[in-house]
Structures are given as C-alpha cells and as structure tokens.
mmCIF file of C-alpha atoms and ligand atoms in Angstrom:
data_model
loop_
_atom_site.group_PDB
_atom_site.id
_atom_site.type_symbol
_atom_site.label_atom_id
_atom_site.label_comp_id
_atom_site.label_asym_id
_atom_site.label_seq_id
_atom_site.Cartn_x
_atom_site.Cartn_y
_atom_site.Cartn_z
ATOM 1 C CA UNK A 1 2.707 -7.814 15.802
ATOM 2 C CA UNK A 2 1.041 -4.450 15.466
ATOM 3 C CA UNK A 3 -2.581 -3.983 16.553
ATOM 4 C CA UNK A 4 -4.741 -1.031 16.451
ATOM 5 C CA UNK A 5 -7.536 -1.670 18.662
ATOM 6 C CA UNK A 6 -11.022 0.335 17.800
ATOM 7 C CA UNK A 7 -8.658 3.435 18.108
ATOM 8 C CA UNK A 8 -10.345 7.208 17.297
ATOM 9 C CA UNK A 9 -8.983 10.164 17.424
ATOM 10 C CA UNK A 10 -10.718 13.285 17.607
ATOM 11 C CA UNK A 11 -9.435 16.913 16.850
ATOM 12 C CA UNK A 12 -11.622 19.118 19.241
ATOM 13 C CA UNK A 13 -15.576 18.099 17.369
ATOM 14 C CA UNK A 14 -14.007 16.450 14.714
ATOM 15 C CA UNK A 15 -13.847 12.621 14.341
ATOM 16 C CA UNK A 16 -10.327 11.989 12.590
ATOM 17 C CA UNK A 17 -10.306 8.382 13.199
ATOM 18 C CA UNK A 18 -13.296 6.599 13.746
ATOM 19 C CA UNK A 19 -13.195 2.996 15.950
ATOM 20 C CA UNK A 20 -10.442 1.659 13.884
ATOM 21 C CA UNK A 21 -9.028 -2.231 14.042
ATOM 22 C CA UNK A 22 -6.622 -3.561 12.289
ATOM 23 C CA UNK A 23 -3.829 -6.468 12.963
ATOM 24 C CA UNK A 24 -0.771 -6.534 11.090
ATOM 25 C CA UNK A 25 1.482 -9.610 11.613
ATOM 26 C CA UNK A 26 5.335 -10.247 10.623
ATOM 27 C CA UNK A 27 5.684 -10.347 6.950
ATOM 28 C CA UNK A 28 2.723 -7.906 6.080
ATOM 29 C CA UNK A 29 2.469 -5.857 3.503
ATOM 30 C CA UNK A 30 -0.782 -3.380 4.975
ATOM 31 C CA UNK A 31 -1.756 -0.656 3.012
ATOM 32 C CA UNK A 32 -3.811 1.983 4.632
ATOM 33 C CA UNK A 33 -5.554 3.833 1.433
ATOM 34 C CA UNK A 34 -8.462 6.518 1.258
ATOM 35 C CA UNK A 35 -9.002 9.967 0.221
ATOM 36 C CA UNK A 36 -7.077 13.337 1.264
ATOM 37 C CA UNK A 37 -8.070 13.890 4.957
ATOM 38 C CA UNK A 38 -9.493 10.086 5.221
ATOM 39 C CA UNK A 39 -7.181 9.720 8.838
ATOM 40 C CA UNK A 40 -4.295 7.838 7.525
ATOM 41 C CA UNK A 41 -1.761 9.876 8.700
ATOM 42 C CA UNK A 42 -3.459 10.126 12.135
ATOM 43 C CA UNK A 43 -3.678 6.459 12.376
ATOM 44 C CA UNK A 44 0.222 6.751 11.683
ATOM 45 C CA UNK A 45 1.030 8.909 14.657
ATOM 46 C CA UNK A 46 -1.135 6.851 16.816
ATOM 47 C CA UNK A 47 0.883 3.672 16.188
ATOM 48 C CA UNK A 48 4.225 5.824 16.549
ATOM 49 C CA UNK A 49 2.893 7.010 19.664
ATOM 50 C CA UNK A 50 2.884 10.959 18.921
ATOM 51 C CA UNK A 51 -0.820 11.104 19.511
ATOM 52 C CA UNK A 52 -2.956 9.000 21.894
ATOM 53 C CA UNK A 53 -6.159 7.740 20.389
ATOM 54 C CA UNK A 54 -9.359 9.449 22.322
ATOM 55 C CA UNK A 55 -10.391 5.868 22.704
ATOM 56 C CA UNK A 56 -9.250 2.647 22.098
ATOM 57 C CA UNK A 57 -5.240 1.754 21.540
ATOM 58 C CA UNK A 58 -2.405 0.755 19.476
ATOM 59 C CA UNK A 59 0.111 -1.901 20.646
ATOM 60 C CA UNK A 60 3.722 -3.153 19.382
ATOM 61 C CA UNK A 61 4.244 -6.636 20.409
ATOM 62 C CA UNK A 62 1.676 -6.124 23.358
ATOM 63 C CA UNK A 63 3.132 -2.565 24.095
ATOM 64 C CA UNK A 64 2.567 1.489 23.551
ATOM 65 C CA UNK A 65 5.388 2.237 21.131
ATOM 66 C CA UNK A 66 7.934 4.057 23.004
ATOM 67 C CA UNK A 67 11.638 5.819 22.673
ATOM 68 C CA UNK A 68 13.018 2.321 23.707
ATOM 69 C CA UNK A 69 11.746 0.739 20.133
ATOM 70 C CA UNK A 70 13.019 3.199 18.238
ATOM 71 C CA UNK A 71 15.943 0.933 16.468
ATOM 72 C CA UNK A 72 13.075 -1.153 15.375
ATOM 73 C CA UNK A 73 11.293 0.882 13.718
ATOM 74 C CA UNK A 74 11.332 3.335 10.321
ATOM 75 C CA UNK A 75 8.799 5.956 10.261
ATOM 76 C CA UNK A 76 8.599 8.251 6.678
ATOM 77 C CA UNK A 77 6.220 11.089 6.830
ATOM 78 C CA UNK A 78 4.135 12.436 4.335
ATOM 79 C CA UNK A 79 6.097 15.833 4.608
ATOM 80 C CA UNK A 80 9.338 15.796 2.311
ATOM 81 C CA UNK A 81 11.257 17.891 5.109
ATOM 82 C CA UNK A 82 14.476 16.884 5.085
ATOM 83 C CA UNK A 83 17.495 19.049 6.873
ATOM 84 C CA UNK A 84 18.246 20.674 3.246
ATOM 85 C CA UNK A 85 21.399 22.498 3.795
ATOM 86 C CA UNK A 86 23.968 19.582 4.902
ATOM 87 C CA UNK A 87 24.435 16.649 2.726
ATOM 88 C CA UNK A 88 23.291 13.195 2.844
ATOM 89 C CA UNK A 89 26.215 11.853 4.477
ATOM 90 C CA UNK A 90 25.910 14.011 7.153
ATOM 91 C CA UNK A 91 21.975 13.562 7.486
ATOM 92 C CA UNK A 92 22.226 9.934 7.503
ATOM 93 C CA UNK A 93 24.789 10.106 10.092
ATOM 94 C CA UNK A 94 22.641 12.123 12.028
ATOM 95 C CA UNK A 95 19.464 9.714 11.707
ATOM 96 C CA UNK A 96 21.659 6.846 12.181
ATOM 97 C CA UNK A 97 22.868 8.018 15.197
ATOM 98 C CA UNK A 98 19.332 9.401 16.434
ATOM 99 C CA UNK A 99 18.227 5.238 16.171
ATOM 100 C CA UNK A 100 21.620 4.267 18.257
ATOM 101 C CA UNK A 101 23.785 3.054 15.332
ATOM 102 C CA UNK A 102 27.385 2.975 15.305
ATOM 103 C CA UNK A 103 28.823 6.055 12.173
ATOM 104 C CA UNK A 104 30.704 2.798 10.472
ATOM 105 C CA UNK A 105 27.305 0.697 10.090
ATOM 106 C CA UNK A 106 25.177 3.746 8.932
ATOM 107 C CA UNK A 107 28.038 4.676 6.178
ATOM 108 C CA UNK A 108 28.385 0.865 5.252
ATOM 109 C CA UNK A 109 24.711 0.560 4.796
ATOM 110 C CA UNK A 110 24.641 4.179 2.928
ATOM 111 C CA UNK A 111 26.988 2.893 0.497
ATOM 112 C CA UNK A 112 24.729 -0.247 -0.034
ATOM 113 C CA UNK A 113 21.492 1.715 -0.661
ATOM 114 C CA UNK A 114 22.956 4.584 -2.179
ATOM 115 C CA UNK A 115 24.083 1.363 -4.961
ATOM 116 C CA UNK A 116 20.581 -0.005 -4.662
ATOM 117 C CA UNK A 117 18.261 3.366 -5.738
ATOM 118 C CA UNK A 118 21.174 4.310 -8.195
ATOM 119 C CA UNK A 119 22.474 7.615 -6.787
ATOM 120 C CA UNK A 120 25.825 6.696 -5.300
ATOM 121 C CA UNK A 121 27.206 10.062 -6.650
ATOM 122 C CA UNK A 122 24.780 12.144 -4.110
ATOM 123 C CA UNK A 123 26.626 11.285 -0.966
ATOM 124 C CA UNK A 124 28.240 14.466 -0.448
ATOM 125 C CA UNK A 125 25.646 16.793 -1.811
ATOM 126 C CA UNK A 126 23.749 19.097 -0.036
ATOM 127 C CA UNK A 127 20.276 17.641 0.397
ATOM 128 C CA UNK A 128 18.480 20.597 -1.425
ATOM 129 C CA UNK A 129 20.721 20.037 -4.714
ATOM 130 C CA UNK A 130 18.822 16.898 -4.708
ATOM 131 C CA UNK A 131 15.880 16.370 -6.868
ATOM 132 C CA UNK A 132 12.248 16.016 -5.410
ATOM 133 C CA UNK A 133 12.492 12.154 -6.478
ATOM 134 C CA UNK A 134 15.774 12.092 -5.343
ATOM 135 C CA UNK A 135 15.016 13.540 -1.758
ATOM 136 C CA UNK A 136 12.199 11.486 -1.545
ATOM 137 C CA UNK A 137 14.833 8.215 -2.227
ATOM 138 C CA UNK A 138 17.631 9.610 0.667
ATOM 139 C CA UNK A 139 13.940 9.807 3.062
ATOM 140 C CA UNK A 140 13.296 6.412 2.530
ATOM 141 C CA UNK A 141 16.813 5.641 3.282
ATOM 142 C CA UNK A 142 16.767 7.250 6.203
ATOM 143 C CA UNK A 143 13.587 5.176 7.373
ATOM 144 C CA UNK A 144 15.651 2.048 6.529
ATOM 145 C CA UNK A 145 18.710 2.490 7.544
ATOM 146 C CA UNK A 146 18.708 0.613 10.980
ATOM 147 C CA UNK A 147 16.987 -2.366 9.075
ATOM 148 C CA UNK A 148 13.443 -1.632 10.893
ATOM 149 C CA UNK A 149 11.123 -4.374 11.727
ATOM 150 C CA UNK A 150 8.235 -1.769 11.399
ATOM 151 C CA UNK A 151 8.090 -0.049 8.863
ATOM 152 C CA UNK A 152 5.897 3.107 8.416
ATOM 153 C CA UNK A 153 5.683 4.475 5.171
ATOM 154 C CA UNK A 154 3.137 7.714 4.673
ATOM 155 C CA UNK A 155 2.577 8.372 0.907
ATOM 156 C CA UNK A 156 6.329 6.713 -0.056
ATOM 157 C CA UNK A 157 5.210 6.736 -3.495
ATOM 158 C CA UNK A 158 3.619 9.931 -4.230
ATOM 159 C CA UNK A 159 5.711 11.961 -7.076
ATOM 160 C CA UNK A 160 7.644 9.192 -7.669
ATOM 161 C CA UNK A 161 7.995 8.329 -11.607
ATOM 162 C CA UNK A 162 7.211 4.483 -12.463
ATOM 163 C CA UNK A 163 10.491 3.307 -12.352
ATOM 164 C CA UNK A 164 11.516 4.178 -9.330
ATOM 165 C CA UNK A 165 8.336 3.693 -7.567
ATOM 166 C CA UNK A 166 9.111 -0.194 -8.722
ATOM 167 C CA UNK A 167 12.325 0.313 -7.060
ATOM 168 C CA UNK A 168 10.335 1.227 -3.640
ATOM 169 C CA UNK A 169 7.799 -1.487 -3.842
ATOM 170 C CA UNK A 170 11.342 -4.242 -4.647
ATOM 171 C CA UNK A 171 12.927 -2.924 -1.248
ATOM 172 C CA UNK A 172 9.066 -3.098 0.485
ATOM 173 C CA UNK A 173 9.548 -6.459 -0.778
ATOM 174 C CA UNK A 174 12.599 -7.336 0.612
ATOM 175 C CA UNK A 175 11.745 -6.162 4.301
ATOM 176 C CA UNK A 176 8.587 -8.246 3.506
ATOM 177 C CA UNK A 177 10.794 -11.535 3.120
ATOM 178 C CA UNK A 178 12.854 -10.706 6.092
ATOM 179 C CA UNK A 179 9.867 -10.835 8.026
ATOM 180 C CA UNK A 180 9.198 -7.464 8.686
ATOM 181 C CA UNK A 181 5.742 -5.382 8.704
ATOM 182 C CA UNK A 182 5.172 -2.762 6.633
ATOM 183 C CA UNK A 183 2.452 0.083 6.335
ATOM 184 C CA UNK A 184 2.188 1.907 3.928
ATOM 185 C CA UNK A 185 -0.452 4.960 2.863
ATOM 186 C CA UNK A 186 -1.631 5.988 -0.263
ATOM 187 C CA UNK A 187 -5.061 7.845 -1.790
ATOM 188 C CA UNK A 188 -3.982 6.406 -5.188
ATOM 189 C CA UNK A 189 -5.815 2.873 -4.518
ATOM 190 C CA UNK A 190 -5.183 1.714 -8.901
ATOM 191 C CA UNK A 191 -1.107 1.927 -7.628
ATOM 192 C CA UNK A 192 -1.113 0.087 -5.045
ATOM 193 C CA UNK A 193 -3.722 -2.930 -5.279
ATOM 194 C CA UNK A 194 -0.569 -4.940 -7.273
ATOM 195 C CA UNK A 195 1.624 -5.505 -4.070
ATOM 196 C CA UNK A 196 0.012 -5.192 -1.048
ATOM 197 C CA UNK A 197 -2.193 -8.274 0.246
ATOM 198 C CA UNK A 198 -4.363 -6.811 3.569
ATOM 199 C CA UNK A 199 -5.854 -3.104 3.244
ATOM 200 C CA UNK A 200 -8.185 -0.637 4.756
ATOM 201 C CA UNK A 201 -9.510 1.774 2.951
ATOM 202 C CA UNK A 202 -10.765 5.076 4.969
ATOM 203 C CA UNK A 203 -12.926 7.595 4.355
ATOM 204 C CA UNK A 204 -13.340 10.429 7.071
ATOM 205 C CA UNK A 205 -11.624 8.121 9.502
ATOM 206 C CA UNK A 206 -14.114 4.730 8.728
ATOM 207 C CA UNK A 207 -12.787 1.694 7.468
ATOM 208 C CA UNK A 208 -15.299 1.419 4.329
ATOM 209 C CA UNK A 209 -12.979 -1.978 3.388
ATOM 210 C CA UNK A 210 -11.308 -3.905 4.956
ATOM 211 C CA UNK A 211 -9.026 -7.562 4.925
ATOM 212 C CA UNK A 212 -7.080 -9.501 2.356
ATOM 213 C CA UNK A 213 -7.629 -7.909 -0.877
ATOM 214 C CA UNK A 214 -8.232 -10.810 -2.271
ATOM 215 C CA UNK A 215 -11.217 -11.973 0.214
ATOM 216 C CA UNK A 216 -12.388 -8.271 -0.726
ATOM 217 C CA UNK A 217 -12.430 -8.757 -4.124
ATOM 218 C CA UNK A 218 -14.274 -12.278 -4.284
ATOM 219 C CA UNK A 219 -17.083 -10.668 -1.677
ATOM 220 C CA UNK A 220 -17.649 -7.667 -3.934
ATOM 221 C CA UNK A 221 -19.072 -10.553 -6.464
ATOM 222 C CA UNK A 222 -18.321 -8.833 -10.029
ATOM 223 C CA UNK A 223 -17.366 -10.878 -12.301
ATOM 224 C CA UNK A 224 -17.912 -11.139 -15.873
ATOM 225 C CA UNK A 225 -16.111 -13.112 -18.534
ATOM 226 C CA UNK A 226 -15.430 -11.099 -22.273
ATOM 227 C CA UNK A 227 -14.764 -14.000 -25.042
ATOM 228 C CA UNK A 228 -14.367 -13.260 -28.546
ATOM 229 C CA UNK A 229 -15.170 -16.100 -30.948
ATOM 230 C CA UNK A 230 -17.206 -18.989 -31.671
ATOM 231 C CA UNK A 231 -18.966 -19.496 -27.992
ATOM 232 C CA UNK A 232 -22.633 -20.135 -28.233
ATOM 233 C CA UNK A 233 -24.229 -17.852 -25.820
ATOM 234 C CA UNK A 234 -26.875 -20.637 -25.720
ATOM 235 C CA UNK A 235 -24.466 -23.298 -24.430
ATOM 236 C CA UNK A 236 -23.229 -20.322 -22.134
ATOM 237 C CA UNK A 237 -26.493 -19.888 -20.555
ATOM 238 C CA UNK A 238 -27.074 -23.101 -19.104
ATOM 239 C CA UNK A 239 -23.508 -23.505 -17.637
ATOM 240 C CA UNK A 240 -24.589 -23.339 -14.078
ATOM 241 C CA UNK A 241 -23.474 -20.394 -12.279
ATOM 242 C CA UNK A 242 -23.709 -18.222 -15.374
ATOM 243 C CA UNK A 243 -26.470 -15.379 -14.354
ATOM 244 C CA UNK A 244 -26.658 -13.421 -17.485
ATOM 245 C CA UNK A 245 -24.705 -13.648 -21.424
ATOM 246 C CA UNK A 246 -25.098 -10.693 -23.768
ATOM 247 C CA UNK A 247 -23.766 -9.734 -26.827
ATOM 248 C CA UNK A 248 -22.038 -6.879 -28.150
ATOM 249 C CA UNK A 249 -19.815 -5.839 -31.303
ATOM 250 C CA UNK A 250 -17.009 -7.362 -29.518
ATOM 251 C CA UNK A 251 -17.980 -10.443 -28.360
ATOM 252 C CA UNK A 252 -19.968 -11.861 -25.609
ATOM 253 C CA UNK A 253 -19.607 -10.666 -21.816
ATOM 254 C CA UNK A 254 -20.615 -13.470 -19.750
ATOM 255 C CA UNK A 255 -21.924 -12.570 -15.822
ATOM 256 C CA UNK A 256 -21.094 -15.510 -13.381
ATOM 257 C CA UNK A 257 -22.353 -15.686 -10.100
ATOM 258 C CA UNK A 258 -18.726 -16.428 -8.353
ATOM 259 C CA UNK A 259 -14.913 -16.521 -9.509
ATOM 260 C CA UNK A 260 -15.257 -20.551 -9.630
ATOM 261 C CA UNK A 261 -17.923 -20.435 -12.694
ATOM 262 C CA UNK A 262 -14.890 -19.392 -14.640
ATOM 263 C CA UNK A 263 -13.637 -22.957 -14.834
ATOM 264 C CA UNK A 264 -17.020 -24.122 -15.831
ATOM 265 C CA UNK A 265 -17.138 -21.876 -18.238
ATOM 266 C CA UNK A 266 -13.097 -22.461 -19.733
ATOM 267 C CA UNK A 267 -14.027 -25.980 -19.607
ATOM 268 C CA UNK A 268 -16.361 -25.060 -22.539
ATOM 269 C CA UNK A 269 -14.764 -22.769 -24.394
ATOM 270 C CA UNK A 270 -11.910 -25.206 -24.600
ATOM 271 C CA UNK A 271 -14.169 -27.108 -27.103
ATOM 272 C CA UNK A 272 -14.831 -24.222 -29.327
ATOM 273 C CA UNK A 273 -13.302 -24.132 -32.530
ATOM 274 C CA UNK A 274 -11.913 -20.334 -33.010
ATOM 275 C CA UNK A 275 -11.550 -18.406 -29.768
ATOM 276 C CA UNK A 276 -9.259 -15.276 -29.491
ATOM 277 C CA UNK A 277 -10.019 -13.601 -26.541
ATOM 278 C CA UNK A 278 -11.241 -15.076 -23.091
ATOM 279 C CA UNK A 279 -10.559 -12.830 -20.431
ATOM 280 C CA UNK A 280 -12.020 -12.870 -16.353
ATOM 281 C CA UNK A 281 -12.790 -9.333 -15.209
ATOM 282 C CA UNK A 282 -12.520 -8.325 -11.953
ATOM 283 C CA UNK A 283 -13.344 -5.479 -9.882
ATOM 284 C CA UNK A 284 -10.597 -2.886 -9.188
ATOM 285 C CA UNK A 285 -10.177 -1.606 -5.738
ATOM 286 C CA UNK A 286 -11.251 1.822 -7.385
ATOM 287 C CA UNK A 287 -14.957 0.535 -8.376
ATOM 288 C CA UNK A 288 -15.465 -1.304 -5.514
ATOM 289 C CA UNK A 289 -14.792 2.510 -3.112
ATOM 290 C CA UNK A 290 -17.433 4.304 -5.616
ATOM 291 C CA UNK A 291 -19.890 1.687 -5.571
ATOM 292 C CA UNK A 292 -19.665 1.315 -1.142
ATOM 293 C CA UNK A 293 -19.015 5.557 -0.928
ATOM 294 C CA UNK A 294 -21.213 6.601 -3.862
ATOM 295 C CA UNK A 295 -18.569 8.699 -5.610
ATOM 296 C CA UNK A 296 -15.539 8.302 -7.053
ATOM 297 C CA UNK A 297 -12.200 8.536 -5.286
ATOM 298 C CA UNK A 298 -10.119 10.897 -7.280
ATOM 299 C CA UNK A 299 -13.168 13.278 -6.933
ATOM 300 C CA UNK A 300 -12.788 14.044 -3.300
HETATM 301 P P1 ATP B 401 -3.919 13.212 3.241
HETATM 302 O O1 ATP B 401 -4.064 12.066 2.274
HETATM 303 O O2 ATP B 401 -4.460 14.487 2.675
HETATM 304 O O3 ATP B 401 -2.559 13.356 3.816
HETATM 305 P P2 ATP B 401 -4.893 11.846 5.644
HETATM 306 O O4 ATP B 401 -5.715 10.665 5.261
HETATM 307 O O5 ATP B 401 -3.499 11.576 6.066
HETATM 308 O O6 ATP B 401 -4.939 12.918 4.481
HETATM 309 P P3 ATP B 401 -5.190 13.194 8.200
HETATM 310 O O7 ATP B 401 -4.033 14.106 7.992
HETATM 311 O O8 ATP B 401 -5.034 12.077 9.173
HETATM 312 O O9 ATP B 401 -5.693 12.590 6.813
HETATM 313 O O10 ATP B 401 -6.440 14.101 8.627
HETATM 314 C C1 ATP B 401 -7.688 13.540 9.027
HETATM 315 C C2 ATP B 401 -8.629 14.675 9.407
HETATM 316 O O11 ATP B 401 -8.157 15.299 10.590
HETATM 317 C C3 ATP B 401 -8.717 15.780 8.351
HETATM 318 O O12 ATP B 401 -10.051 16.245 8.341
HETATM 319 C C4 ATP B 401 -7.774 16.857 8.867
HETATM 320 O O13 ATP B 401 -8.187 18.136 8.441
HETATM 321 C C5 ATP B 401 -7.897 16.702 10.377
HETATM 322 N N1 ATP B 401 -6.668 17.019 11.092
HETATM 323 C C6 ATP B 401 -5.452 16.455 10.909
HETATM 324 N N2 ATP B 401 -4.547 16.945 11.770
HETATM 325 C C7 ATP B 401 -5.201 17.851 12.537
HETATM 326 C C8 ATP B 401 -4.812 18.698 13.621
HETATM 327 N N3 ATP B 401 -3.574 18.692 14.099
HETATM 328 N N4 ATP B 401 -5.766 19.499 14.159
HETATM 329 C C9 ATP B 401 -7.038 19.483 13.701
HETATM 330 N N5 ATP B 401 -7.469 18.705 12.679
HETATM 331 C C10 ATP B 401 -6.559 17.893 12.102
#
C-alpha cells in the first residue's frame, strides 16, 4: 500500500504541494492529473523519497521508500533523458543491473517487451537513432523491467500517437491484474478518465477532486438525457426525478435529478412508438475542473 499522508512541499515561499492525502492499494490504477506546475511531479519525488515533504509523509507498506525497495519499484520521469549514445541493450543492461537483476533475466525480458511495443529490431541501436515515441517506449521498458510492484509513471503518455498510447494503457493493465499499483500523471484529464478508476486532480498543489471517478462523477450531479423521437415531454415531466424537459431542433434534453432517474425514464421511452436516439450525458472530468476552478484546463 502507498499512502501520502497530508504531505506539502514547499520551494523556499512557494507552496508546491499543499496537505495532500491519498491511499493507493494493490491493484490501483491512480491517476494524479492537473495543470502544468499543479505539483504532480513533486508529489512523485516525495513518494520515491528524493524530496521530503515540509510536512506530513509518504509511506510504502508502512515505510519511507528507500534504496532497499528499489527492485520493487519503476519510476519514469517526465524528462525523456535517456543515456543517448549506447544502445538499448546496453542501457537496459545497465538499469537492470542498477535494480539488482541478473544480465540473462533483463535480456530475456528485453526480448519479451521489445515483441510486446513492436520494435524488436531496435535492440542494438544507439538510443538517439530512436524516435521520440520510440525512446519514450525503451523508458517505459526500463521502468518495467524488474516487474515493479509500484509503478510510477510521470506523463507516460505525453507525445505518444493513439496507438501506441493504447499499447501503454494494455501493459498499465496488465501490472494492474498482477496486483500491482500504478500512478500515473497527466494534465490531459479527456485521455485519461477511460482507464483509471481513483484520481486527484491538482491545481497549485490542492487536490480540487478527489476519489473513485466514478463517486466523482455521480456527486457532480449533471445529468441530462437527449432522446430523439416520439417522447411526450408531458409524460417526461411528471416522471419523478425529472427536474426540467426542453425542446430543441434535435429532440428533447431531459434534466434528472440523479443517474437512477434514467431507468425511470427508459422505462418510458420503451413504450414509445419511434425512438432513435436516447442517450445519458455525463459530465467529463474536463467540465467538472472548470466548473470547481473557474477556468478551463487547457487554458492554464
Ligand atoms: P508539469 O505538468 O508542468 O510537469 P507539475 O504538476 O509536475 O507540472 P511540479 O513540477 O511539481 O508541477 O511543480 C510544482 C510547482 O513547484 C511549480 O510552481 C514549479 O515551478 C515549482 N517547482 C518545481 N520544482 C522546483 C524547484 N526545484 N525549485 C523551486 N520551485 C520548483
């Protein structure tokens, strides 16, 4: 288990982190999202231990994380500075070894994830003959290779085209299964809300949301309903739970107090005669920042 316990970190005047708590158990997917400069990236070196919080602390299974966990744990920083003149062999063998592993496991598990993100034919190349996406893939390897059971991700996915950002969030996946914990970072908060379950979001170094996105989601209370077709807006109206129906050129958008009006309100349209479009809106990640910050993320 990791816990960060109302940690803040200060610069000299300037609050970084901000009495931050968080809990994040085997099998987590966490991501830790806000704007450039929000803290995330502090918050990461307090749980690897390179900073100590001004207050408060960060514990790994009950303890400051130390040199003695470090074959449990991947860490990928933001900064894509890889060791660009020898070649991925070499710099795997040298992270490998850095983490305790024998050469024959880290060149048997190269081989296996070289296979998985498709670029078997880079082994021997010099790191900077690599492309950006492809350097990015060989410094997510290196966080992986000694199978971590923490994994610390900081803006994996940034740069990355769609395809191979799905490749990321399938091996994210997989340490999920195994019972790992991962956290992750990211200021793009559309990208991520499709695979990761508990979040914080930051902004200059508060949590502004926080728990399962799901429970985030369902308190932020907007939801509306569009339906296209024969619905009586009457009928709709005195479905209880339904707080407002109005009607536009394409169709009616139906405001319900709570997620489980919807069924209320399906259990009607079911008896309609021609209905082609019935579709539960709710609030992305993105709307509910602006409407708790007062501006919009990409903005900052
Ligand atoms: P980004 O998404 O841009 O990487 P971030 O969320 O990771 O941002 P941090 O790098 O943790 O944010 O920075 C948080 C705040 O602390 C920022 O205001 C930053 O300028 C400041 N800061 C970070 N590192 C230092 C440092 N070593 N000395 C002084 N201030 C720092």
């Amino acid at each position: 288990m990791l816990e960060v316990k109302n940690a803040k970190m200060m610069y000299g005047d300037l609050v970084a982190v901000d009495h931050l708590s968080f809990t994040i158990k085997p099998g987590d997917i966490f991501g830790l999202l806000g704007t450039n400069g929000a803290g995330k990236t502090t918050t990461f070196r307090m749980i690897m231990g390179l900073l100590d919080p001004t207050e408060g602390e960060v514990l790994y299974n009950g303890q400051r994380v130390g040199y003695h966990n470090v074959n449990e744990i991947g860490y990928m920083i933001e900064e894509r500075s890889l060791l660009t003149k020898i070649t991925v062999k070499e710099l795997m063998l040298y992270f490998g070894q850095l983490k305790d592993m024998n050469p024959a496991v880290i060149l048997e598990r190269l081989d296996y994830w070289l296979d998985r993100f498709r670029i078997p034919e880079y082994k021997n190349k010099k790191i900077k003959e690599l492309s950006k996406g492809n350097q990015q893939k060989i410094q997510f390897i290196s966080a992986i290779i000694n199978s971590p059971k923490l994994l610390v991700l900081d803006e994996p996915f940034s740069g990355l085209d769609p395809i191979n950002t799905e490749l990321f969030v399938e091996v994210i996946r997989d340490f999920q299964k195994q019972g790992a914990m991962v956290v992750f970072s990211s200021h793009q908060l559309d990208h991520v809300e499709s695979f990761c379950e508990e979040v914080v979001v930051l902004e200059k170094g508060k949590a502004v949301i926080e728990g399962r996105l799901a429970d985030v989601k369902r308190a932020f209370k907007k939801h509306n309903i569009f339906i296209t077709g024969d619905a009586d807006p009457d009928q709709l109206r005195q479905i209880e739970g339904v707080l407002d129906v109005r009607e536009n050129a394409n169709g009616l958008k139906v405001k319900i107090a709570d997620e489980f009006v919807s069924k209320a309100v399906f259990d009607y349209i079911k008896t309609c005669e021609n209905i082609t479009k019935y579709d539960v809106e709710k609030a992305s990640l993105s709307e509910i920042f602006i409407a708790k910050v007062g501006h919009s993320h990409e903005e900052v």
